[in-house]
CSV table of C-alpha atoms in Angstrom, one decimal:
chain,number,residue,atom,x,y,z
X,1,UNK,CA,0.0,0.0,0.0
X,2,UNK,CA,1.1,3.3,-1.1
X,3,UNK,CA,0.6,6.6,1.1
X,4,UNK,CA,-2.3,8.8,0.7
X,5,UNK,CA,-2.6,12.5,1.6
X,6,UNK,CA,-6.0,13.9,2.7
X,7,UNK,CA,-7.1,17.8,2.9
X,8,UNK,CA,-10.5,19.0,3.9
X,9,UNK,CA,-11.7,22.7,3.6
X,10,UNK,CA,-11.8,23.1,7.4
X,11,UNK,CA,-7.9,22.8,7.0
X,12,UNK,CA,-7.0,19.5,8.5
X,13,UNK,CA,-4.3,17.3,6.2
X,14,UNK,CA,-4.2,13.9,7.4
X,15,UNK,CA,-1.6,10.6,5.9
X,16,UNK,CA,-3.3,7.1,5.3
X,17,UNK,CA,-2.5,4.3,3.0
X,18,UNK,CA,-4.2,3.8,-0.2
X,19,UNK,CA,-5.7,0.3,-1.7
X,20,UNK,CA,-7.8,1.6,-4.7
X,21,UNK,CA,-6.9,3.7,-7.6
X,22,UNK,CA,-4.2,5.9,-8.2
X,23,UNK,CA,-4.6,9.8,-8.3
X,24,UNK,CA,-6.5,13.2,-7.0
X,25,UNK,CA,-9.6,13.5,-6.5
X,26,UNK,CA,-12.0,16.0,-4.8
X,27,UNK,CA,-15.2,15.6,-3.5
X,28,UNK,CA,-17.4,15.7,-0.8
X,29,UNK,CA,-17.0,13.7,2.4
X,30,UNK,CA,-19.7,12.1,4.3
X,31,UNK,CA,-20.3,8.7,6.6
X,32,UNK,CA,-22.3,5.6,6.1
X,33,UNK,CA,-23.3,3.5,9.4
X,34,UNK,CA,-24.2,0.7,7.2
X,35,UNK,CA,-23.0,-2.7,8.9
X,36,UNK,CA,-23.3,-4.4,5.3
X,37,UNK,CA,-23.3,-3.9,1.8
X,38,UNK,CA,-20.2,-1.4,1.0
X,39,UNK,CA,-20.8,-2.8,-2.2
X,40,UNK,CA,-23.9,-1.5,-3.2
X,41,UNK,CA,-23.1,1.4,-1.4
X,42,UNK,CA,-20.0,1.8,-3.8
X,43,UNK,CA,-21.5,1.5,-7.0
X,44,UNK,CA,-24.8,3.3,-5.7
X,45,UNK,CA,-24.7,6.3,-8.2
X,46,UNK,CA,-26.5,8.7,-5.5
X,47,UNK,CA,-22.8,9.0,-3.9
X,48,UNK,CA,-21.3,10.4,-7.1
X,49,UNK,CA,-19.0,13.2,-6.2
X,50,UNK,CA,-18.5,11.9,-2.3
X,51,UNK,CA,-15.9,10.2,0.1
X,52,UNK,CA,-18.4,7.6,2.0
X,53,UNK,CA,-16.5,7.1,5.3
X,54,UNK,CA,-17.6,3.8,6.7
X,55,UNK,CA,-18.5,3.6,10.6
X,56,UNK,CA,-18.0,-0.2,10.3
X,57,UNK,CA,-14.4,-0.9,11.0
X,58,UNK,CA,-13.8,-3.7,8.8
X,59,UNK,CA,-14.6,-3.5,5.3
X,60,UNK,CA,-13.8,-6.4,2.0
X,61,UNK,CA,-14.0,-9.5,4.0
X,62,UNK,CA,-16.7,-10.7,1.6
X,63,UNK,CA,-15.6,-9.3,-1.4
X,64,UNK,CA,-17.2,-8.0,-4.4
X,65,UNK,CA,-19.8,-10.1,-7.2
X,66,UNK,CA,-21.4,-9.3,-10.4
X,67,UNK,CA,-24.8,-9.7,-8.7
X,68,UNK,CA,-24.4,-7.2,-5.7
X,69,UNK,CA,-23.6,-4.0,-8.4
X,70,UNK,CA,-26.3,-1.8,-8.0
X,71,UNK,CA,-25.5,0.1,-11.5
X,72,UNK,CA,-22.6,-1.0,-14.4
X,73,UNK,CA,-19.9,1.2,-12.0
X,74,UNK,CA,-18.4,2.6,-9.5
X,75,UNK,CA,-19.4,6.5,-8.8
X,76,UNK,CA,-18.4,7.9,-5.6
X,77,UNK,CA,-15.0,9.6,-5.5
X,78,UNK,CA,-13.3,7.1,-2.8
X,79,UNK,CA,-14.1,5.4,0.4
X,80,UNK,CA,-12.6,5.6,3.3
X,81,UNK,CA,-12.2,2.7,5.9
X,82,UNK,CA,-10.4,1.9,9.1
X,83,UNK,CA,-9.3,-1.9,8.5
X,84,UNK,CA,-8.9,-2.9,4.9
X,85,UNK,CA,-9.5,-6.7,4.2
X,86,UNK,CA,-7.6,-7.9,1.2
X,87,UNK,CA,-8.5,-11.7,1.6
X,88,UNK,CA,-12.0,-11.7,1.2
X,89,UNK,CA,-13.9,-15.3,1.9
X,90,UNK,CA,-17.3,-15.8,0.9
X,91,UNK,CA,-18.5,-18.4,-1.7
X,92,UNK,CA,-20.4,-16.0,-3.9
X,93,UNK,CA,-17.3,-13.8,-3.9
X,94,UNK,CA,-15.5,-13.2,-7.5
X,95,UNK,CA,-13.0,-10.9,-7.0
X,96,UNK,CA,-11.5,-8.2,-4.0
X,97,UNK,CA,-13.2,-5.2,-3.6
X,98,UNK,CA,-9.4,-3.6,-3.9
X,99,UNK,CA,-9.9,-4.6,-7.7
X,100,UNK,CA,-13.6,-3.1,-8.4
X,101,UNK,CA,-11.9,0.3,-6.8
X,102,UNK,CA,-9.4,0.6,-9.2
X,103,UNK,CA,-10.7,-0.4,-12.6
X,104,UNK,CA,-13.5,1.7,-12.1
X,105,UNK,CA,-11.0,4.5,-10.7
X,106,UNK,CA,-12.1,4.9,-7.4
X,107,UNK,CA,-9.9,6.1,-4.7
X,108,UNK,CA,-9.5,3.5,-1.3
X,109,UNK,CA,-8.3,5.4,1.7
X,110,UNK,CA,-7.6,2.8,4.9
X,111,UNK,CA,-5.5,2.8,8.0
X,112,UNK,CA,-7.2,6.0,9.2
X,113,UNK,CA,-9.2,7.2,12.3
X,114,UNK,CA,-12.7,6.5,10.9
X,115,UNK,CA,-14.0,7.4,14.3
X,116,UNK,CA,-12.5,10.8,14.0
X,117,UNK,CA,-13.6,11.8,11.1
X,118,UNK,CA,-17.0,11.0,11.7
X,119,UNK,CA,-17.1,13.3,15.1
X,120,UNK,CA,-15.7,16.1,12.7
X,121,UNK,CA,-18.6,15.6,10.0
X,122,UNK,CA,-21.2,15.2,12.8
X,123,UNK,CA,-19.5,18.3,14.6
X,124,UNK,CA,-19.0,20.6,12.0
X,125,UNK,CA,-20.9,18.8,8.7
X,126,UNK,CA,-20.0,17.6,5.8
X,127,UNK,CA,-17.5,19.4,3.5
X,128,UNK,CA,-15.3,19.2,0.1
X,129,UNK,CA,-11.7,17.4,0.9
X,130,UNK,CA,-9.2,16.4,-1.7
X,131,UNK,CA,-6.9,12.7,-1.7
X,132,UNK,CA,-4.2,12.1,-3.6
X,133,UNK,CA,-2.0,9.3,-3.7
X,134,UNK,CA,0.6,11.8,-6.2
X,135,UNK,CA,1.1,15.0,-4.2
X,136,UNK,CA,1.6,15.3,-0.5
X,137,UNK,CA,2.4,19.2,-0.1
X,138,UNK,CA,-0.6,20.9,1.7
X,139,UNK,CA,-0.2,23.8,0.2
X,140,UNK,CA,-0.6,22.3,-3.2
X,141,UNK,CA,-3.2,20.0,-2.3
X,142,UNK,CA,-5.5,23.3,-0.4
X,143,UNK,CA,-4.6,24.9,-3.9
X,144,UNK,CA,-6.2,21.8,-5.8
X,145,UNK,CA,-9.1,22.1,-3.7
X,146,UNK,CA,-9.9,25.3,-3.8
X,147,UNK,CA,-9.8,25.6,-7.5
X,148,UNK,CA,-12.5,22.6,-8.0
X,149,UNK,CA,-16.3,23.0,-8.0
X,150,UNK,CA,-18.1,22.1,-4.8
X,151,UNK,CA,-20.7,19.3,-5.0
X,152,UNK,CA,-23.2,21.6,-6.0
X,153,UNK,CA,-21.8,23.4,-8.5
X,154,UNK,CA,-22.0,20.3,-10.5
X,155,UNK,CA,-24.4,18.4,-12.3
X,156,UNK,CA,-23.6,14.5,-11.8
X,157,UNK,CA,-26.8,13.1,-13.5
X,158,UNK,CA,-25.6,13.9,-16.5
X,159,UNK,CA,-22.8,11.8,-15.7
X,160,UNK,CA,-25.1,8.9,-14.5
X,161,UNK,CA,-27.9,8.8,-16.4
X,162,UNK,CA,-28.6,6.0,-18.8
X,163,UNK,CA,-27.8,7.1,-22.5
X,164,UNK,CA,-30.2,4.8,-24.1
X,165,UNK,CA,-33.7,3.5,-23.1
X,166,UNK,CA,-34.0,0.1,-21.9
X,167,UNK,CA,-36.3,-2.2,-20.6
X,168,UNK,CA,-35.6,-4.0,-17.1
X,169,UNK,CA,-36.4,-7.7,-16.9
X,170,UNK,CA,-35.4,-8.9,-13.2
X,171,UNK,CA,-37.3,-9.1,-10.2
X,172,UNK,CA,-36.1,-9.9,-6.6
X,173,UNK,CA,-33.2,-11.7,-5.9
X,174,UNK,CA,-33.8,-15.3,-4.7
X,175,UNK,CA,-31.9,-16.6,-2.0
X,176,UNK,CA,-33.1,-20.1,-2.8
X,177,UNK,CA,-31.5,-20.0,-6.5
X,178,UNK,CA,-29.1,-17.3,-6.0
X,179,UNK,CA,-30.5,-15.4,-9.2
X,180,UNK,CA,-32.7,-13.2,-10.1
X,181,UNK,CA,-37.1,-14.1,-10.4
X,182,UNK,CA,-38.7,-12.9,-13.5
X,183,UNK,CA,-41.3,-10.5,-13.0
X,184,UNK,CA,-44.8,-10.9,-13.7
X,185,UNK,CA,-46.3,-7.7,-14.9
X,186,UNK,CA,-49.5,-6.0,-15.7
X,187,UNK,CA,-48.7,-2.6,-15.4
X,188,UNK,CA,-46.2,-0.2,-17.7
X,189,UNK,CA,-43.8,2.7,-16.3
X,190,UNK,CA,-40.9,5.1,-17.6
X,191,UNK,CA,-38.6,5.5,-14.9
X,192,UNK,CA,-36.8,9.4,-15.3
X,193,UNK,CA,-33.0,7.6,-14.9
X,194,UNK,CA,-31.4,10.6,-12.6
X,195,UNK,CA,-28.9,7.7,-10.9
X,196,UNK,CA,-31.1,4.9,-10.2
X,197,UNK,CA,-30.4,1.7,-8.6
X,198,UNK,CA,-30.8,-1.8,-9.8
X,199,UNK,CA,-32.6,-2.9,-7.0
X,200,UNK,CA,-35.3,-0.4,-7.0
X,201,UNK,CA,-36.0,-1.6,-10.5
X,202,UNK,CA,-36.0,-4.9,-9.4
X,203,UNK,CA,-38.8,-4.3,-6.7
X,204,UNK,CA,-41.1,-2.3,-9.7
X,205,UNK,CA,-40.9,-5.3,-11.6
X,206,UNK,CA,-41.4,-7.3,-8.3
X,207,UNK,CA,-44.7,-5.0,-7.7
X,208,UNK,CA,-46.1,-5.9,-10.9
X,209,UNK,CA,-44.9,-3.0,-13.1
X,210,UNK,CA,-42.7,-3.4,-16.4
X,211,UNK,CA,-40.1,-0.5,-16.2
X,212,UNK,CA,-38.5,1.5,-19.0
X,213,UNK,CA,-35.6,3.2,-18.6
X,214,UNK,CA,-35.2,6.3,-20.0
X,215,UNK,CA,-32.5,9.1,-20.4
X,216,UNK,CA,-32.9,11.9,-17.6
X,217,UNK,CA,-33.1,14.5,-21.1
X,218,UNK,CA,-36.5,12.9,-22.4
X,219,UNK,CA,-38.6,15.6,-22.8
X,220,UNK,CA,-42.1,16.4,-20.8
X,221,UNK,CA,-44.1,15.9,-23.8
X,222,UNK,CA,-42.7,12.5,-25.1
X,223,UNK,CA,-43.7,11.2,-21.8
X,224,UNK,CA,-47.3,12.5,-21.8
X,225,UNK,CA,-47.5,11.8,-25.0
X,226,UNK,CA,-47.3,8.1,-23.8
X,227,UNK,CA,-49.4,8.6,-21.3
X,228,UNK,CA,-52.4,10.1,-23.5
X,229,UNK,CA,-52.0,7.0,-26.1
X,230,UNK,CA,-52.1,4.6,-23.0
X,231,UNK,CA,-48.6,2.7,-23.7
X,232,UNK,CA,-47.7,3.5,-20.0
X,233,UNK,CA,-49.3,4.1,-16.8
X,234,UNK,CA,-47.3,6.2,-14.7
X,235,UNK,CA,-43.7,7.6,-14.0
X,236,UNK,CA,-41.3,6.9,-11.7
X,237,UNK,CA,-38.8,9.4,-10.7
X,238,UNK,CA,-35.7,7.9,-9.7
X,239,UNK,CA,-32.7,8.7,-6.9
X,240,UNK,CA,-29.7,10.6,-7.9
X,241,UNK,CA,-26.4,12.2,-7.1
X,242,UNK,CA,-25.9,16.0,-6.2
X,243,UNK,CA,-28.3,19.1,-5.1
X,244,UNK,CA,-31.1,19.2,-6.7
X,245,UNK,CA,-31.8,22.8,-6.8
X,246,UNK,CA,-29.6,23.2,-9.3
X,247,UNK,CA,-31.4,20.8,-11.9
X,248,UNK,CA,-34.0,23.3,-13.8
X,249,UNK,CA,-34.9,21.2,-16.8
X,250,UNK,CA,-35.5,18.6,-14.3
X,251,UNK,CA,-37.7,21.0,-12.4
X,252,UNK,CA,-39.9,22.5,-15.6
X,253,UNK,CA,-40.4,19.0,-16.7
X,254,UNK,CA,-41.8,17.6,-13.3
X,255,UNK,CA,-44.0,20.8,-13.3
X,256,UNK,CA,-45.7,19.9,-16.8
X,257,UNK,CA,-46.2,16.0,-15.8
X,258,UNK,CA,-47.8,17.0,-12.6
X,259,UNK,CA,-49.6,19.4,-14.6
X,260,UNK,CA,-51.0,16.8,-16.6
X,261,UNK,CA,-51.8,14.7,-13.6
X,262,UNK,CA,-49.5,11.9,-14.6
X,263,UNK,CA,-49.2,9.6,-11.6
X,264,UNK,CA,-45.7,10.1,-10.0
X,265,UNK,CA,-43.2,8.1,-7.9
X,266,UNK,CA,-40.2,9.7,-6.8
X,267,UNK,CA,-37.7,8.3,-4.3
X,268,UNK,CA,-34.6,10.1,-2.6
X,269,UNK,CA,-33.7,13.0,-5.5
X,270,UNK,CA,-37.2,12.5,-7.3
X,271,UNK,CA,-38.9,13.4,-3.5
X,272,UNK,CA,-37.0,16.5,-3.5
X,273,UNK,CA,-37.3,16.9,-7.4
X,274,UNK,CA,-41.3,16.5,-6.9
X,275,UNK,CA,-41.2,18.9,-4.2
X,276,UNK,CA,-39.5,22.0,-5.8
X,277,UNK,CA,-41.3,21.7,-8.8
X,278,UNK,CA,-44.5,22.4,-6.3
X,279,UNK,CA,-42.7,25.6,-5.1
X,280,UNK,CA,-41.1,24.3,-1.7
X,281,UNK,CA,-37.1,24.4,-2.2
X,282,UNK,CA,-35.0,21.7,-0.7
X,283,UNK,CA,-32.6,22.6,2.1
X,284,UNK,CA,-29.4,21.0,2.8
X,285,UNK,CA,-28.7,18.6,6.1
X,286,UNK,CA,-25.8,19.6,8.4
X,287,UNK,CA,-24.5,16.1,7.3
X,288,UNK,CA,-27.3,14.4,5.8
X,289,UNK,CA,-28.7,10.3,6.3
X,290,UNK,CA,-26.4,8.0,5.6
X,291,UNK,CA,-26.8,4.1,6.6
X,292,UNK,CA,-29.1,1.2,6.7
X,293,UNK,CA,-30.2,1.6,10.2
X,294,UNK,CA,-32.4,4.4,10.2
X,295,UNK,CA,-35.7,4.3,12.0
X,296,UNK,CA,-38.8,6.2,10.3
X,297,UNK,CA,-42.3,6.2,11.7
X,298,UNK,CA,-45.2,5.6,9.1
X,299,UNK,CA,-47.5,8.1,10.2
X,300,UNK,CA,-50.7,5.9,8.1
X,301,UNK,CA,-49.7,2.8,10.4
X,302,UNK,CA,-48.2,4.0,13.4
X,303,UNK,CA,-45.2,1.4,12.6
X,304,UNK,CA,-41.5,1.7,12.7
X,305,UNK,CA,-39.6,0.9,9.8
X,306,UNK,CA,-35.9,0.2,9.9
X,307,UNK,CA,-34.8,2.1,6.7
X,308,UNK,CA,-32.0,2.8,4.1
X,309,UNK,CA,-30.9,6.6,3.9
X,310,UNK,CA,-28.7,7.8,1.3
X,311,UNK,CA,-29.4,12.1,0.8
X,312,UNK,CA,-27.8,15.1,2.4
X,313,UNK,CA,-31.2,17.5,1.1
X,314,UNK,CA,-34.3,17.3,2.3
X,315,UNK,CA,-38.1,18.7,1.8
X,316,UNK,CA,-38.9,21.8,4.0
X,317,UNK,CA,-41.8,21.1,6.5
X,318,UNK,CA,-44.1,24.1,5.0
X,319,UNK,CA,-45.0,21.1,2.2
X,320,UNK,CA,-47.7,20.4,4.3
X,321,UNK,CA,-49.8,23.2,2.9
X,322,UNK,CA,-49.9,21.0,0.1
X,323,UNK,CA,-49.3,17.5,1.1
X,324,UNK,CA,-50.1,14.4,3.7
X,325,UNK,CA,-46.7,13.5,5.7
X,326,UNK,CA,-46.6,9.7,5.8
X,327,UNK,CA,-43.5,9.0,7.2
X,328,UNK,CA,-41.2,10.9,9.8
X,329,UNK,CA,-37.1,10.5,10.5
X,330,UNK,CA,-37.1,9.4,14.1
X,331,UNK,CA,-33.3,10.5,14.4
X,332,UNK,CA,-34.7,14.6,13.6
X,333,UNK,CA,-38.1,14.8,12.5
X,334,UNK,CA,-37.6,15.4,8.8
X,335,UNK,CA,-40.5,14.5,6.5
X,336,UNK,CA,-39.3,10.9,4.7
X,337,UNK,CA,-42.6,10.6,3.0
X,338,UNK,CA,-45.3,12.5,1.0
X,339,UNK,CA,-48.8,11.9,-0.6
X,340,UNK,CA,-49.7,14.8,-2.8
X,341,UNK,CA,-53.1,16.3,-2.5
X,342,UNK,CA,-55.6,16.3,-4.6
X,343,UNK,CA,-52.8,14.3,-7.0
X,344,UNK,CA,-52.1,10.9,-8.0
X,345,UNK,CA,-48.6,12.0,-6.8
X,346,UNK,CA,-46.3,10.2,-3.9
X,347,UNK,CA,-42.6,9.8,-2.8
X,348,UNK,CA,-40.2,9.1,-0.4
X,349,UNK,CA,-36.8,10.4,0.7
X,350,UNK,CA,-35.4,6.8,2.0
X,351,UNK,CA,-34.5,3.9,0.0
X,352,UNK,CA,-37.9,1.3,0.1
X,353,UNK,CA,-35.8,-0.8,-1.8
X,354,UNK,CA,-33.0,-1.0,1.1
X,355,UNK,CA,-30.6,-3.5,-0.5
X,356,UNK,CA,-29.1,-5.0,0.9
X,357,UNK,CA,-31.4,-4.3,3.6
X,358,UNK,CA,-33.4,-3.8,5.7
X,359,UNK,CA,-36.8,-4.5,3.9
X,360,UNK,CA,-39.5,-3.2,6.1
X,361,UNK,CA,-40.6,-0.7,3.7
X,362,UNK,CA,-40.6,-2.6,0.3
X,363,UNK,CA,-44.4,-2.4,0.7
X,364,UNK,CA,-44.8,1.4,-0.5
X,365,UNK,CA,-43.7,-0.2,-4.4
X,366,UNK,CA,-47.0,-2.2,-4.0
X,367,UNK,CA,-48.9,1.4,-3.1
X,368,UNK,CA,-47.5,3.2,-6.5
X,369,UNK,CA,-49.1,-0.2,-8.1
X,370,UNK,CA,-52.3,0.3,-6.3
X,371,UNK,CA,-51.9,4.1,-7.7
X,372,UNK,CA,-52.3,3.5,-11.0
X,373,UNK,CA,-54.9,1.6,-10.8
């Protein structure tokens, strides 16, 4: 392992020792107190443009698989982990996480005070740091970072987005044949590709809807278009990377669907999206929800639901003047979930999907079927 040099905006430099790519990059850092899954978490294109720091310790002891990648790459700028494990063992492994990092040039920051940093991020929030395994002078490397855009300067959908439609054909995942179930649907959707995960596609399908993936630039009128000749039923507005104040075609578009009255799903970036292009701005978090431990209260039910987080932005509370809260963040009290008045409109800021877990609230996929009639 080669050494790593780390600079964050608050002016701390800190050494570790690298085990992914080679380089400099800059990007935002934040932490994940997800126990499992640094996989999906990795090549989760909602982190694009962010350092995840993991709270649990030990990270690559089961390796990496083809059937565990949440999207064809890797997206976030590096990770950053206190132990490294290059010797993964587990039978469905097929290669080292150490080898995903690099081919899809990722940086892998270990042997570092994870603990630490997390205090600082909790303490003072999340902020833009630079890591670079080729210069090690601060001066240079506060110069680097103060020359690059800040996470919300930049628009990292574009990046992410499919290029091409498509048209997803797996289900859930099947721990009895360790593949994939084909779905059995009766219901068709466009899902608005802003970063979206494979397994939230894979819980559509499982909830009875057949799911086309389309660019994030197809236009308002394509889609309604669709909808008026009947060849889908609704739109799905998918999770992404980055701030999403600064996406305006995004925005106009949303306002003409809604408009229309399509029926709308948005999770994570598409419950924010859906929310500014009703007039309520997002705000930013001090350091955001991170981690697949998260308990929200479903405010229908009464129940608790163990969720998956992934967003640093979230709704403002005057959305009620216009909506039904239906889920609350019982770490703060943000809104997590929204039914639209009056609208065949609904969303959700956690991940439903939660892979790899937990899966309390895989039911609300089933509720945008019910939707649509």
């Amino acid at each position: 392992m080669q050494k790593i040099s780390l600079y964050f905006e608050n002016g701390l430099m800190l050494e570790a020792k690298s085990f992914g790519a080679e380089g400099t990059s800059v990007g935002e850092i934040v932490f994940n107190t997800s126990l499992t899954g640094y996989q999906e978490i990795v090549t989760d294109p909602s982190y694009a443009g962010q350092f995840v720091t993991f709270t649990m310790p030990e990270i690559g002891n089961v390796g990496c698989n083809a059937q565990d990648m949440e999207s064809q790459g890797a997206h976030c700028k590096g990770i950053i982990v206190r132990t490294y494990q290059d010797r993964p063992s587990n039978f469905r492994c097929e290669e080292s996480l150490a080898t995903l990092l690099k081919r899809e040039n990722v940086l892998g920051i270990t042997e570092i005070d994870t603990r630490f940093l997390t205090k600082m991020i909790r303490n003072e929030g999340a902020m833009m740091m630079v890591a670079s395994t080729e210069i090690h002078d601060k001066t240079a490397l506060k110069k680097v970072l103060e020359e690059s855009p800040r996470i919300e300067e930049v628009n990292y959908i574009e990046q992410v987005s499919t290029k091409e439609p498509y048209i997803h054909t797996e289900a859930r995942f099947s721990t009895k044949t360790f593949s994939y179930e084909q779905p059995q649907t009766t219901k068709k959707i466009i899902a608005l590709d802003f970063g979206i995960k494979r397994n939230i596609l894979n819980e559509l399908t499982h909830a009875g809807m057949e799911v086309t993936v389309v660019p994030n630039s197809m236009s308002a009128e394509d889609i309604i278009g669709k909808i008026e000749a009947k060849e889908i039923d609704g739109v799905f507005l998918s999770n992404g990377p980055g701030d999403p104040l600064i996406l305006k075609e995004e925005q106009e578009k949303i306002k003409k669907l809604i408009a229309a009255k399509v029926p709308l799903f948005g999770i994570c970036l598409g419950h924010q999206l859906l929310s500014i292009s009703h007039g309520y701005d997002t705000y930013k978090l001090k350091f955001g929800h991170h981690g697949g431990n998260h308990p929200v209260k479903n405010t229908m039910t009464g129940a608790v639901e163990i969720t998956a987080q992934n967003h640093n932005y979230n709704v403002p509370d005057t959305i009620t003047e216009i909506a039904a809260v239906t889920h609350v963040n019982l770490f703060d009290n943000t809104i997590e979930g929204l039914k639209y008045n009056d609208a065949p409109v609904m969303s959700v800021q956690h991940h439903p999907e939660a892979s790899p877990g937990p899966h309390e609230s895989a039911y609300i996929f089933s509720e945008f079927r019910e939707m649509l009639g």
